CSV table of N, CA and C in Angstrom, one decimal:
chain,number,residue,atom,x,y,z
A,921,UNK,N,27.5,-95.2,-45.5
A,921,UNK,CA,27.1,-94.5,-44.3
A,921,UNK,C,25.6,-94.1,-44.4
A,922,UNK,N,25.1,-93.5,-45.8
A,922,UNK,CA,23.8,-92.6,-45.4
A,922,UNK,C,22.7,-94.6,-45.8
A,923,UNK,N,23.1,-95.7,-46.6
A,923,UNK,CA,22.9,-96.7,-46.3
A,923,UNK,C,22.3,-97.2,-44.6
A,924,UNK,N,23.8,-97.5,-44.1
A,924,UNK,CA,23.4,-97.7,-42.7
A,924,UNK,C,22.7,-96.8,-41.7
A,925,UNK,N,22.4,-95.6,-42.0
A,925,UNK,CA,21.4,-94.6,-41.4
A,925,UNK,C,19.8,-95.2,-41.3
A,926,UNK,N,20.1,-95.1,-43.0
A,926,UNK,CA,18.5,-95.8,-43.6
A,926,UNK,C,17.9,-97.0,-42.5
A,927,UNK,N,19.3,-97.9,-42.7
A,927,UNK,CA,18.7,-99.5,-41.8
A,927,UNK,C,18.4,-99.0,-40.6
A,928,UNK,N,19.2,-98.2,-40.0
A,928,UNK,CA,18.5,-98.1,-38.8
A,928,UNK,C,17.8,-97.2,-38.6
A,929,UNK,N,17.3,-96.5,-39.2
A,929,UNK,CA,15.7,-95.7,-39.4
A,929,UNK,C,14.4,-97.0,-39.5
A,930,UNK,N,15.1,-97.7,-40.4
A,930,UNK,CA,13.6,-99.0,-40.9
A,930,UNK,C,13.6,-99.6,-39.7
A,931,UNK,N,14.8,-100.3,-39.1
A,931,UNK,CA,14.4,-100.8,-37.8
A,931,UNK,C,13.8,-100.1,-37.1
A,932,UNK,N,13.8,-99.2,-36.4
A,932,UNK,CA,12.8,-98.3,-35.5
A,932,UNK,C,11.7,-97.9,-36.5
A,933,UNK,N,11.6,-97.8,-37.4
A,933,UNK,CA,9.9,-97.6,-37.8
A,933,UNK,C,9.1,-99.2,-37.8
A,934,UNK,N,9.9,-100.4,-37.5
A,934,UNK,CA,9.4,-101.6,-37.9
A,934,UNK,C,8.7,-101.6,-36.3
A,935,UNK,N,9.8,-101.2,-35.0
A,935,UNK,CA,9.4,-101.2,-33.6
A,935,UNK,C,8.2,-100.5,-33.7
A,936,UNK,N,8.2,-99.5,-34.4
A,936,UNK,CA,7.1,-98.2,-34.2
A,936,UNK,C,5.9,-99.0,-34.5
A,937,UNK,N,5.8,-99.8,-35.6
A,937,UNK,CA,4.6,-100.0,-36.4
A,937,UNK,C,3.9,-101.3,-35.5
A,938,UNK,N,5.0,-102.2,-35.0
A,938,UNK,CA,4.5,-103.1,-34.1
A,938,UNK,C,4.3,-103.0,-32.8
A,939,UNK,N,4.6,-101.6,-32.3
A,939,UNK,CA,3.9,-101.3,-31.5
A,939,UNK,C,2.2,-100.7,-31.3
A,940,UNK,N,2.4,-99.9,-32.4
A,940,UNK,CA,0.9,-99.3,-32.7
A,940,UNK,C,-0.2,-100.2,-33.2
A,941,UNK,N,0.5,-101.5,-33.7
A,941,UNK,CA,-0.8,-102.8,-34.2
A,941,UNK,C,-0.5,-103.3,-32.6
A,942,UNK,N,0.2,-103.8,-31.9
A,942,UNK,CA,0.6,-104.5,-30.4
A,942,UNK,C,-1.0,-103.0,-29.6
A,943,UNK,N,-0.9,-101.8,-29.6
A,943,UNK,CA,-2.0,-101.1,-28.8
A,943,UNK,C,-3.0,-101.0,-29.2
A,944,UNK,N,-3.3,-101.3,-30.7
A,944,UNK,CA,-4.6,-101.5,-31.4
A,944,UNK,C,-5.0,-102.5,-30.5
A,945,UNK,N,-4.5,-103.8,-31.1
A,945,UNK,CA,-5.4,-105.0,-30.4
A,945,UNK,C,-5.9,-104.8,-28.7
A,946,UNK,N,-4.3,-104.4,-27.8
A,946,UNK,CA,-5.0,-104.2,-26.8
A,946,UNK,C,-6.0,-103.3,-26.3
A,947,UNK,N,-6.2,-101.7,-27.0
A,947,UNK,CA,-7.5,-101.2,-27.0
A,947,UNK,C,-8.7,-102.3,-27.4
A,948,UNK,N,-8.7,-102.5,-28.3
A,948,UNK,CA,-10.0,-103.4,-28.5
A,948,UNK,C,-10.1,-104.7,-27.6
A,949,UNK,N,-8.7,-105.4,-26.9
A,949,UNK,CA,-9.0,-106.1,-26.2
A,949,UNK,C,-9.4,-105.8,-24.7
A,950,UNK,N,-9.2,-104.3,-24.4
A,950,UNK,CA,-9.9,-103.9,-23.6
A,950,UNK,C,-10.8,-102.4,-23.0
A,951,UNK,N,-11.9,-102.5,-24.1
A,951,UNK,CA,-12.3,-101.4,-24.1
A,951,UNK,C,-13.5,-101.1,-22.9
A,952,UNK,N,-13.4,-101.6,-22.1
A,952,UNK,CA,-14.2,-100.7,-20.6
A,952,UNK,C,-13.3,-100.4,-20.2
A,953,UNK,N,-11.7,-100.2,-19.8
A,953,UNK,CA,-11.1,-99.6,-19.3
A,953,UNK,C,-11.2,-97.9,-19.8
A,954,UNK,N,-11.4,-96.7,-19.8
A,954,UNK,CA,-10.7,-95.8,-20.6
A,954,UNK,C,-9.5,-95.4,-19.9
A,955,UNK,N,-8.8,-95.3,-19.1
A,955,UNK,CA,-7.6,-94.8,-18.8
A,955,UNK,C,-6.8,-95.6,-19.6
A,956,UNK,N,-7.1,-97.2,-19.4
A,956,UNK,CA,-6.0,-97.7,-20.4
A,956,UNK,C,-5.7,-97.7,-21.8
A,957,UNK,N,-7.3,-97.3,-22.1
A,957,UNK,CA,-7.0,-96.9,-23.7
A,957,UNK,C,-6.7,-95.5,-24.0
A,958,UNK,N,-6.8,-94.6,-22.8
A,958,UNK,CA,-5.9,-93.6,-23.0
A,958,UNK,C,-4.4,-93.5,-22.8
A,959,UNK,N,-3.9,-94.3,-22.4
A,959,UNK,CA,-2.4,-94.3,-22.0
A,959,UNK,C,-1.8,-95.5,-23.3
A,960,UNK,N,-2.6,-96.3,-23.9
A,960,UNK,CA,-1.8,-97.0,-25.2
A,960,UNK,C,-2.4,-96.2,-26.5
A,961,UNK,N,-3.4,-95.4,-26.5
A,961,UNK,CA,-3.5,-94.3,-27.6
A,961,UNK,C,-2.5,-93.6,-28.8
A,962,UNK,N,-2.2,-93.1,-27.3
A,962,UNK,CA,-2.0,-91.6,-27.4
A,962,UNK,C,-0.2,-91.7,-27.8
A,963,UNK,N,0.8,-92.7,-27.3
A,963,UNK,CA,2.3,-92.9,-27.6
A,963,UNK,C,1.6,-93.5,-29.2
A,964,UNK,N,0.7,-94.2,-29.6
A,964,UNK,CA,1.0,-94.1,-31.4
A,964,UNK,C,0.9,-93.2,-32.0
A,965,UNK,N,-0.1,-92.2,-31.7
A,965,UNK,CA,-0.6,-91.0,-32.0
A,965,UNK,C,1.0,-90.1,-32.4
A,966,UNK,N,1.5,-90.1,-31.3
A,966,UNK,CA,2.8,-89.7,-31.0
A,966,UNK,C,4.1,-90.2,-31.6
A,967,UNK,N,4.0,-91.4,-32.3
A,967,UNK,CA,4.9,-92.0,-33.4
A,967,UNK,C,4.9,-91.6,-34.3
A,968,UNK,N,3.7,-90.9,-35.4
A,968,UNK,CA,3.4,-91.2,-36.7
A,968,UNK,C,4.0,-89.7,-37.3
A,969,UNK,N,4.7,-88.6,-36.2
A,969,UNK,CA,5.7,-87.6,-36.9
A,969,UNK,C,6.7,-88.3,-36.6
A,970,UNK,N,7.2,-89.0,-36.1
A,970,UNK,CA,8.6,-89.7,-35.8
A,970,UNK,C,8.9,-90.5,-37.3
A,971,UNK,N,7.4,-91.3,-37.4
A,971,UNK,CA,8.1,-92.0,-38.8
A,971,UNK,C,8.0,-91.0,-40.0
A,972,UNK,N,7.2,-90.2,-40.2
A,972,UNK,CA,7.7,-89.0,-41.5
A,972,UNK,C,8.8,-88.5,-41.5
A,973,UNK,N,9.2,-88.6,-40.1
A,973,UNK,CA,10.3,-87.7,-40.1
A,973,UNK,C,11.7,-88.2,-40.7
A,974,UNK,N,11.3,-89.8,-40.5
A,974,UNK,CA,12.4,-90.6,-40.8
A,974,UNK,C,12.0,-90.8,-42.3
A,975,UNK,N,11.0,-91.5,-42.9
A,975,UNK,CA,10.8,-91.3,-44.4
A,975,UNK,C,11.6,-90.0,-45.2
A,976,UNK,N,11.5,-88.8,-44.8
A,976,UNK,CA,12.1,-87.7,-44.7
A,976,UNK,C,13.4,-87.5,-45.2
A,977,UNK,N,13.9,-88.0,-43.8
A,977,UNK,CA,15.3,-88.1,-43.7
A,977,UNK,C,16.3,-89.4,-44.7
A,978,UNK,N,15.5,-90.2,-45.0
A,978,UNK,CA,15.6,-91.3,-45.8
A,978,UNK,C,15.9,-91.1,-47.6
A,979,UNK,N,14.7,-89.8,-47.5
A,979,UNK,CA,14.8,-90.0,-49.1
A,979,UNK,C,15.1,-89.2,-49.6
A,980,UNK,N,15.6,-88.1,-48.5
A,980,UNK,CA,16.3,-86.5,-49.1
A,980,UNK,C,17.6,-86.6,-49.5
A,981,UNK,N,18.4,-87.7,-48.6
A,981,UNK,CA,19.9,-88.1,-48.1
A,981,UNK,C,20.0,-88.6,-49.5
């Protein structure tokens, strides 16, 4: 059980992380915009307590 928790903690940190490399590129692939580099920012910014939190939860269990 606390196994299959784990796998699906790593899947969603794997979405997380290729999302935040997937917003990197697109900020730099378009940086005169600022609104748009404000709106793909700021949700990775917004991931990186999600994945501690799962690291966390992962290695205390």
């Amino acid at each position: 059980m606390i196994l299959r928790i784990c796998f699906i903690f790593f899947l969603v940190q794997i979405f997380f992380f290729s999302y935040m490399y997937y917003a990197i590129y697109e900020v730099k692939k378009q940086k005169n915009s600022l609104q748009t580099n404000r709106n793909l920012y700021y949700p990775t910014s917004n991931a990186w307590p999600l994945i501690s939190l799962y690291y966390q939860a992962c290695f205390r269990t």
